[in-house]
Each structure stands twice: as structure tokens, then as C-alpha cells.
mmCIF file of C-alpha atoms in Angstrom:
data_model
loop_
_atom_site.group_PDB
_atom_site.id
_atom_site.type_symbol
_atom_site.label_atom_id
_atom_site.label_comp_id
_atom_site.label_asym_id
_atom_site.label_seq_id
_atom_site.Cartn_x
_atom_site.Cartn_y
_atom_site.Cartn_z
ATOM 1 C CA GLY A 1 132.417 20.665 46.226
ATOM 2 C CA ASP A 2 130.072 17.797 46.224
ATOM 3 C CA SER A 3 128.649 16.874 49.584
ATOM 4 C CA VAL A 4 125.257 15.077 50.666
ATOM 5 C CA THR A 5 123.094 15.892 53.912
ATOM 6 C CA GLN A 6 120.737 13.705 55.067
ATOM 7 C CA MET A 7 118.041 13.664 58.088
ATOM 8 C CA GLU A 8 119.932 12.627 61.201
ATOM 9 C CA GLY A 9 118.709 10.100 63.244
ATOM 10 C CA PRO A 10 117.915 7.713 64.622
ATOM 11 C CA VAL A 11 114.486 7.444 63.252
ATOM 12 C CA THR A 12 112.129 5.299 65.129
ATOM 13 C CA LEU A 13 109.101 3.817 63.552
ATOM 14 C CA SER A 14 106.275 0.990 64.398
ATOM 15 C CA GLU A 15 105.895 -1.999 61.942
ATOM 16 C CA GLU A 16 103.921 -0.913 58.864
ATOM 17 C CA ALA A 17 104.083 2.863 59.002
ATOM 18 C CA PHE A 18 105.124 4.892 56.657
ATOM 19 C CA LEU A 19 109.114 6.133 56.142
ATOM 20 C CA THR A 20 110.704 9.484 54.610
ATOM 21 C CA ILE A 21 114.516 9.812 54.958
ATOM 22 C CA ASN A 22 115.275 12.891 53.055
ATOM 23 C CA CYS A 23 118.427 13.642 51.192
ATOM 24 C CA THR A 24 119.601 16.599 49.480
ATOM 25 C CA TYR A 25 122.813 17.332 47.288
ATOM 26 C CA THR A 26 125.490 19.810 45.750
ATOM 27 C CA ALA A 27 126.938 18.790 42.847
ATOM 28 C CA THR A 28 129.434 20.144 40.084
ATOM 29 C CA GLY A 29 127.576 18.257 37.137
ATOM 30 C CA TYR A 30 125.103 15.971 36.683
ATOM 31 C CA PRO A 31 125.633 13.170 39.204
ATOM 32 C CA SER A 32 124.720 9.596 40.094
ATOM 33 C CA LEU A 33 122.577 9.245 43.094
ATOM 34 C CA PHE A 34 122.533 6.150 45.075
ATOM 35 C CA TRP A 35 120.952 4.609 48.676
ATOM 36 C CA TYR A 36 122.899 1.783 50.303
ATOM 37 C CA VAL A 37 121.865 0.194 53.777
ATOM 38 C CA GLN A 38 124.214 -0.897 56.301
ATOM 39 C CA TYR A 39 123.093 -3.597 58.767
ATOM 40 C CA PRO A 40 125.115 -3.951 61.956
ATOM 41 C CA GLY A 41 128.888 -5.392 61.493
ATOM 42 C CA GLU A 42 128.496 -5.611 57.720
ATOM 43 C CA GLY A 43 129.362 -3.324 54.809
ATOM 44 C CA LEU A 44 127.211 -1.277 52.956
ATOM 45 C CA GLN A 45 124.890 -3.301 50.423
ATOM 46 C CA LEU A 46 123.249 -0.851 47.378
ATOM 47 C CA LEU A 47 120.023 -0.281 48.025
ATOM 48 C CA LEU A 48 118.774 1.679 44.591
ATOM 49 C CA LYS A 49 120.010 4.351 42.445
ATOM 50 C CA ALA A 50 118.792 6.340 39.817
ATOM 51 C CA THR A 51 121.648 7.729 37.082
ATOM 52 C CA LYS A 52 119.409 11.007 35.484
ATOM 53 C CA ALA A 53 116.780 13.280 36.546
ATOM 54 C CA ASP A 54 113.329 12.496 37.156
ATOM 55 C CA ASP A 55 113.932 8.366 37.008
ATOM 56 C CA LYS A 56 113.008 6.797 39.990
ATOM 57 C CA GLY A 57 115.187 3.807 41.574
ATOM 58 C CA SER A 58 113.190 0.799 43.245
ATOM 59 C CA ASN A 59 113.991 -1.897 45.396
ATOM 60 C CA LYS A 60 112.124 -3.891 47.952
ATOM 61 C CA GLY A 61 109.569 -1.496 48.641
ATOM 62 C CA PHE A 62 111.979 1.191 48.493
ATOM 63 C CA GLU A 63 111.757 4.245 45.993
ATOM 64 C CA ALA A 64 113.354 7.445 45.367
ATOM 65 C CA THR A 65 112.823 9.959 42.738
ATOM 66 C CA TYR A 66 115.826 12.326 41.106
ATOM 67 C CA ARG A 67 114.551 15.977 41.678
ATOM 68 C CA LYS A 68 117.138 18.296 39.677
ATOM 69 C CA GLU A 69 114.624 20.736 40.729
ATOM 70 C CA THR A 70 115.578 20.614 44.272
ATOM 71 C CA THR A 71 118.400 18.640 44.113
ATOM 72 C CA SER A 72 116.596 15.934 46.698
ATOM 73 C CA PHE A 73 116.465 12.070 46.372
ATOM 74 C CA HIS A 74 114.260 11.233 49.284
ATOM 75 C CA LEU A 75 113.875 7.581 50.258
ATOM 76 C CA GLU A 76 110.542 6.104 51.077
ATOM 77 C CA LYS A 77 108.646 2.955 51.682
ATOM 78 C CA GLY A 78 104.894 2.365 52.117
ATOM 79 C CA SER A 79 105.477 0.096 54.947
ATOM 80 C CA VAL A 80 108.177 -0.692 57.256
ATOM 81 C CA GLN A 81 109.432 -3.897 58.937
ATOM 82 C CA VAL A 82 111.431 -4.772 61.818
ATOM 83 C CA SER A 83 114.128 -6.297 59.091
ATOM 84 C CA ASP A 84 114.524 -2.292 57.639
ATOM 85 C CA SER A 85 116.364 -1.305 60.713
ATOM 86 C CA ALA A 86 119.858 -0.437 60.002
ATOM 87 C CA VAL A 87 121.758 2.667 58.743
ATOM 88 C CA TYR A 88 120.562 4.546 55.399
ATOM 89 C CA PHE A 89 123.248 6.271 53.600
ATOM 90 C CA CYS A 90 122.746 9.194 50.633
ATOM 91 C CA ALA A 91 125.171 9.302 48.313
ATOM 92 C CA LEU A 92 126.224 10.770 45.060
ATOM 93 C CA SER A 93 129.156 9.790 42.166
ATOM 94 C CA ASP A 94 129.675 12.999 39.993
ATOM 95 C CA PRO A 95 131.695 12.756 37.102
ATOM 96 C CA GLY A 96 132.072 16.201 36.580
ATOM 97 C CA GLY A 97 133.383 16.711 39.761
ATOM 98 C CA ALA A 98 135.692 14.435 41.739
ATOM 99 C CA GLY A 99 134.853 11.724 39.162
ATOM 100 C CA ASN A 100 135.787 8.170 40.387
ATOM 101 C CA MET A 101 134.334 8.112 43.862
ATOM 102 C CA LEU A 102 131.433 8.336 46.086
ATOM 103 C CA THR A 103 130.403 10.815 48.324
ATOM 104 C CA PHE A 104 128.005 10.135 51.356
ATOM 105 C CA GLY A 105 125.390 11.657 53.741
ATOM 106 C CA GLY A 106 126.058 11.370 56.738
ATOM 107 C CA GLY A 107 123.511 8.179 57.272
ATOM 108 C CA THR A 108 120.451 7.944 58.929
ATOM 109 C CA ARG A 109 119.783 5.164 61.613
ATOM 110 C CA LEU A 110 116.295 3.912 61.018
ATOM 111 C CA MET A 111 114.754 1.626 64.432
ATOM 112 C CA VAL A 112 111.569 -0.193 63.763
ATOM 113 C CA LYS A 113 109.700 -1.670 66.851
ATOM 114 C CA PRO A 114 107.033 -4.553 66.351
ATOM 115 C CA LYS B 1 129.531 -14.740 41.721
ATOM 116 C CA ALA B 2 131.594 -14.157 44.353
ATOM 117 C CA GLY B 3 130.931 -10.517 46.517
ATOM 118 C CA VAL B 4 134.110 -8.781 47.673
ATOM 119 C CA THR B 5 136.125 -10.438 50.130
ATOM 120 C CA GLN B 6 138.393 -8.533 52.228
ATOM 121 C CA THR B 7 141.030 -9.871 55.339
ATOM 122 C CA PRO B 8 141.421 -9.561 57.644
ATOM 123 C CA ARG B 9 138.445 -8.985 59.542
ATOM 124 C CA TYR B 10 139.119 -7.315 62.233
ATOM 125 C CA LEU B 11 142.926 -6.006 63.516
ATOM 126 C CA ILE B 12 143.914 -5.264 66.937
ATOM 127 C CA LYS B 13 147.651 -2.512 66.475
ATOM 128 C CA THR B 14 149.736 -0.421 68.541
ATOM 129 C CA ARG B 15 150.304 3.176 67.639
ATOM 130 C CA GLY B 16 153.514 3.193 65.643
ATOM 131 C CA GLN B 17 152.926 0.153 64.206
ATOM 132 C CA GLN B 18 152.181 -0.783 60.159
ATOM 133 C CA VAL B 19 149.056 -1.991 58.719
ATOM 134 C CA THR B 20 148.523 -4.033 55.255
ATOM 135 C CA LEU B 21 144.973 -4.348 54.625
ATOM 136 C CA SER B 22 143.890 -6.811 51.653
ATOM 137 C CA CYS B 23 140.835 -6.525 49.483
ATOM 138 C CA SER B 24 139.500 -9.041 46.799
ATOM 139 C CA PRO B 25 137.348 -7.299 44.128
ATOM 140 C CA ILE B 26 134.225 -9.821 42.193
ATOM 141 C CA SER B 27 135.490 -11.660 39.433
ATOM 142 C CA GLY B 28 135.563 -8.880 36.112
ATOM 143 C CA HIS B 29 135.571 -5.889 38.308
ATOM 144 C CA ARG B 30 138.681 -3.642 37.682
ATOM 145 C CA SER B 31 138.043 -0.760 39.615
ATOM 146 C CA VAL B 32 138.902 -1.262 43.485
ATOM 147 C CA SER B 33 137.955 1.800 45.822
ATOM 148 C CA TRP B 34 138.925 2.158 49.277
ATOM 149 C CA TYR B 35 136.790 4.166 52.196
ATOM 150 C CA GLN B 36 137.300 4.838 56.043
ATOM 151 C CA GLN B 37 134.359 4.737 58.229
ATOM 152 C CA THR B 38 134.508 6.402 61.435
ATOM 153 C CA PRO B 39 131.957 7.547 63.912
ATOM 154 C CA GLY B 40 132.529 11.230 64.099
ATOM 155 C CA GLN B 41 133.644 11.480 60.247
ATOM 156 C CA GLY B 42 131.164 9.168 58.649
ATOM 157 C CA LEU B 43 132.252 7.617 55.381
ATOM 158 C CA GLN B 44 135.526 9.181 53.620
ATOM 159 C CA PHE B 45 137.141 8.136 50.059
ATOM 160 C CA LEU B 46 140.890 6.813 50.883
ATOM 161 C CA PHE B 47 141.636 5.805 46.547
ATOM 162 C CA GLU B 48 140.657 4.301 43.755
ATOM 163 C CA TYR B 49 142.675 2.174 41.749
ATOM 164 C CA PHE B 50 141.800 0.858 38.036
ATOM 165 C CA SER B 51 144.252 -1.309 35.996
ATOM 166 C CA GLU B 52 146.900 -1.099 38.276
ATOM 167 C CA THR B 53 146.772 2.822 38.568
ATOM 168 C CA GLN B 54 145.939 5.189 41.517
ATOM 169 C CA ARG B 55 143.053 7.378 39.338
ATOM 170 C CA ASN B 56 142.115 9.273 42.425
ATOM 171 C CA LYS B 57 142.671 9.995 46.111
ATOM 172 C CA GLY B 58 141.234 11.743 49.058
ATOM 173 C CA ASN B 59 142.323 13.369 51.407
ATOM 174 C CA PHE B 60 144.442 11.431 54.012
ATOM 175 C CA PRO B 61 147.596 12.484 54.958
ATOM 176 C CA GLY B 62 150.796 10.410 53.100
ATOM 177 C CA ARG B 63 151.031 7.490 55.736
ATOM 178 C CA PHE B 64 148.180 6.007 53.765
ATOM 179 C CA SER B 65 149.046 4.147 50.799
ATOM 180 C CA GLY B 66 147.557 1.466 48.472
ATOM 181 C CA ARG B 67 148.507 -0.634 45.442
ATOM 182 C CA GLN B 68 146.133 -2.852 42.912
ATOM 183 C CA PHE B 69 147.762 -5.784 41.262
ATOM 184 C CA SER B 70 147.551 -7.386 37.924
ATOM 185 C CA ASN B 71 144.814 -9.667 39.015
ATOM 186 C CA SER B 72 142.632 -6.409 40.151
ATOM 187 C CA ARG B 73 143.520 -7.297 44.004
ATOM 188 C CA SER B 74 144.056 -4.213 46.222
ATOM 189 C CA GLU B 75 146.048 -3.728 49.286
ATOM 190 C CA MET B 76 146.205 -0.869 51.159
ATOM 191 C CA ASN B 77 148.912 -0.171 54.342
ATOM 192 C CA VAL B 78 148.248 2.484 56.528
ATOM 193 C CA SER B 79 151.622 3.396 58.405
ATOM 194 C CA THR B 80 153.049 4.994 61.941
ATOM 195 C CA LEU B 81 149.371 4.126 63.122
ATOM 196 C CA GLU B 82 147.795 6.728 65.358
ATOM 197 C CA LEU B 83 144.574 6.476 67.578
ATOM 198 C CA GLY B 84 142.372 8.451 65.007
ATOM 199 C CA ASP B 85 143.313 5.598 62.559
ATOM 200 C CA SER B 86 141.195 3.298 64.069
ATOM 201 C CA ALA B 87 138.185 2.731 62.141
ATOM 202 C CA LEU B 88 135.964 0.214 59.766
ATOM 203 C CA TYR B 89 138.037 0.084 56.453
ATOM 204 C CA LEU B 90 135.686 -0.764 53.532
ATOM 205 C CA CYS B 91 136.357 -1.688 49.975
ATOM 206 C CA ALA B 92 134.088 -1.647 46.724
ATOM 207 C CA SER B 93 134.528 -2.657 43.518
ATOM 208 C CA SER B 94 132.997 -1.751 40.059
ATOM 209 C CA ARG B 95 133.383 -2.985 36.577
ATOM 210 C CA THR B 96 135.210 0.408 35.160
ATOM 211 C CA GLU B 97 133.953 3.678 36.181
ATOM 212 C CA PRO B 98 132.432 4.232 39.558
ATOM 213 C CA SER B 99 130.733 7.342 38.805
ATOM 214 C CA THR B 100 128.517 5.570 36.488
ATOM 215 C CA ASP B 101 128.901 1.985 37.328
ATOM 216 C CA THR B 102 127.278 0.599 40.722
ATOM 217 C CA GLN B 103 130.298 -0.220 43.624
ATOM 218 C CA TYR B 104 130.001 -3.251 45.236
ATOM 219 C CA PHE B 105 130.927 -3.298 48.532
ATOM 220 C CA GLY B 106 132.966 -6.149 50.650
ATOM 221 C CA PRO B 107 132.244 -6.646 54.979
ATOM 222 C CA GLY B 108 134.844 -4.640 55.789
ATOM 223 C CA THR B 109 138.310 -4.579 58.166
ATOM 224 C CA ARG B 110 137.761 -3.408 61.204
ATOM 225 C CA LEU B 111 140.960 -1.609 62.686
ATOM 226 C CA THR B 112 141.513 -0.622 66.580
ATOM 227 C CA VAL B 113 144.607 1.077 67.276
ATOM 228 C CA LEU B 114 145.424 0.620 70.701
#
């Protein structure tokens, strides 16, 4: 079945450091890929998405490129801020697989120190 | 436009009781999905409803059930509560197909079973 694997955290960075959170996936069809962010005590917020190979999603300085050849969707940001501290989830939606559901990775906690 | 709302935000129940959680989707959204989030299992799909019909169901026991009303509002019910049902229950809505449309999440209902 479909699955998403992302690097375990926590990831601890200093402010203005470069961020990479790795995400790889397994899917039966041609999935859409997503990054969601969860701040303490809140639900999930969509950060960015990509719906086909080589698409780049971007938002708030974050970006990720849909790489079909490596089945990856790594999240990057050039300069993190303290306010980026949160848990980040990689997810996929596979129309050719289970269809109407999101499959999530385990989440990666990011801690940014001033 | 108002976001996804969930009520109540917090619940404390005892083993053996039953509970009903409510979700109001974004206006115009017809698909509602439910997810369970726990520290051990992460985010797991419960079920998805569209136009009052359950289209997809995750791997949860029959104690977990749901329904959707004609105004797209949804409820989920858990009967005979167990300690392991303690979790954050998240509701998400999308216009039509969650596999292609973006899902927007509510803040969640935190259920504690004593």
C-alpha cells in the first residue's frame, strides 16, 4: 500500500540556518504530494503541494520539488526563523490507490533557536 | 471565509462511555474526512464522507462510526470507549475529491479517556 517516510526529529537549528526535511514515498498510482505544518495546540495547515512530477510547491519561503525518479518530496527553506518551530508532515493522496484519503509520514519536529 | 470548525475542542470521558464529535466544513465543501492523531500511531485516516455517503473507510473497529448531513456537517461517534481511544481527532474538508483538491483541517477535538 501507500506509505510516506520522513526523517525523524527533532531537528534543531539556529535562526537563519538552512533547513532540509527529507520525505520519500511509495504509491501505486500518480499521487499528489503535500507538506502540512502543525503548531502547538492547533490542527494541520497546508504549507505547499505539488500534483505532478517536477512540479515545485512553494510558500512562505519553503519549497519542495516532486521528484518521481527518486520518489521524493524534500522540504527546504533557506533561512529559518524561530516562528517556524513546529511539526512538519509530509503526505500523499493517491487517486490510483486508496483514493479519497491522505497518507501521512510520522512528522518531523523542528526547533529553531534564536 | 470561515474555516473548518470542530466541537467540542476538549472532552474527558471514562472507559465504556460513548462520544460524539462534530465538524462543520468550509462553506461549499462537500467532502469531510476524519483522522485520528496519537503519539504512537501518528495520523491515521478514519473515514471520508461526500454528499451524505461514506466513500472510504480506514482500518478502525466498528466502534468508530460517522455520518454526514445534507448541509455537509459531519459527526463521528465512538462507542464503548477504550483508553487507547485518547487522541486528537481532526476533521478536514475539501470541495470534491480529497485526492486532488486541497484538504483544510480544523483545530481538532482532544479526547481523553480515563
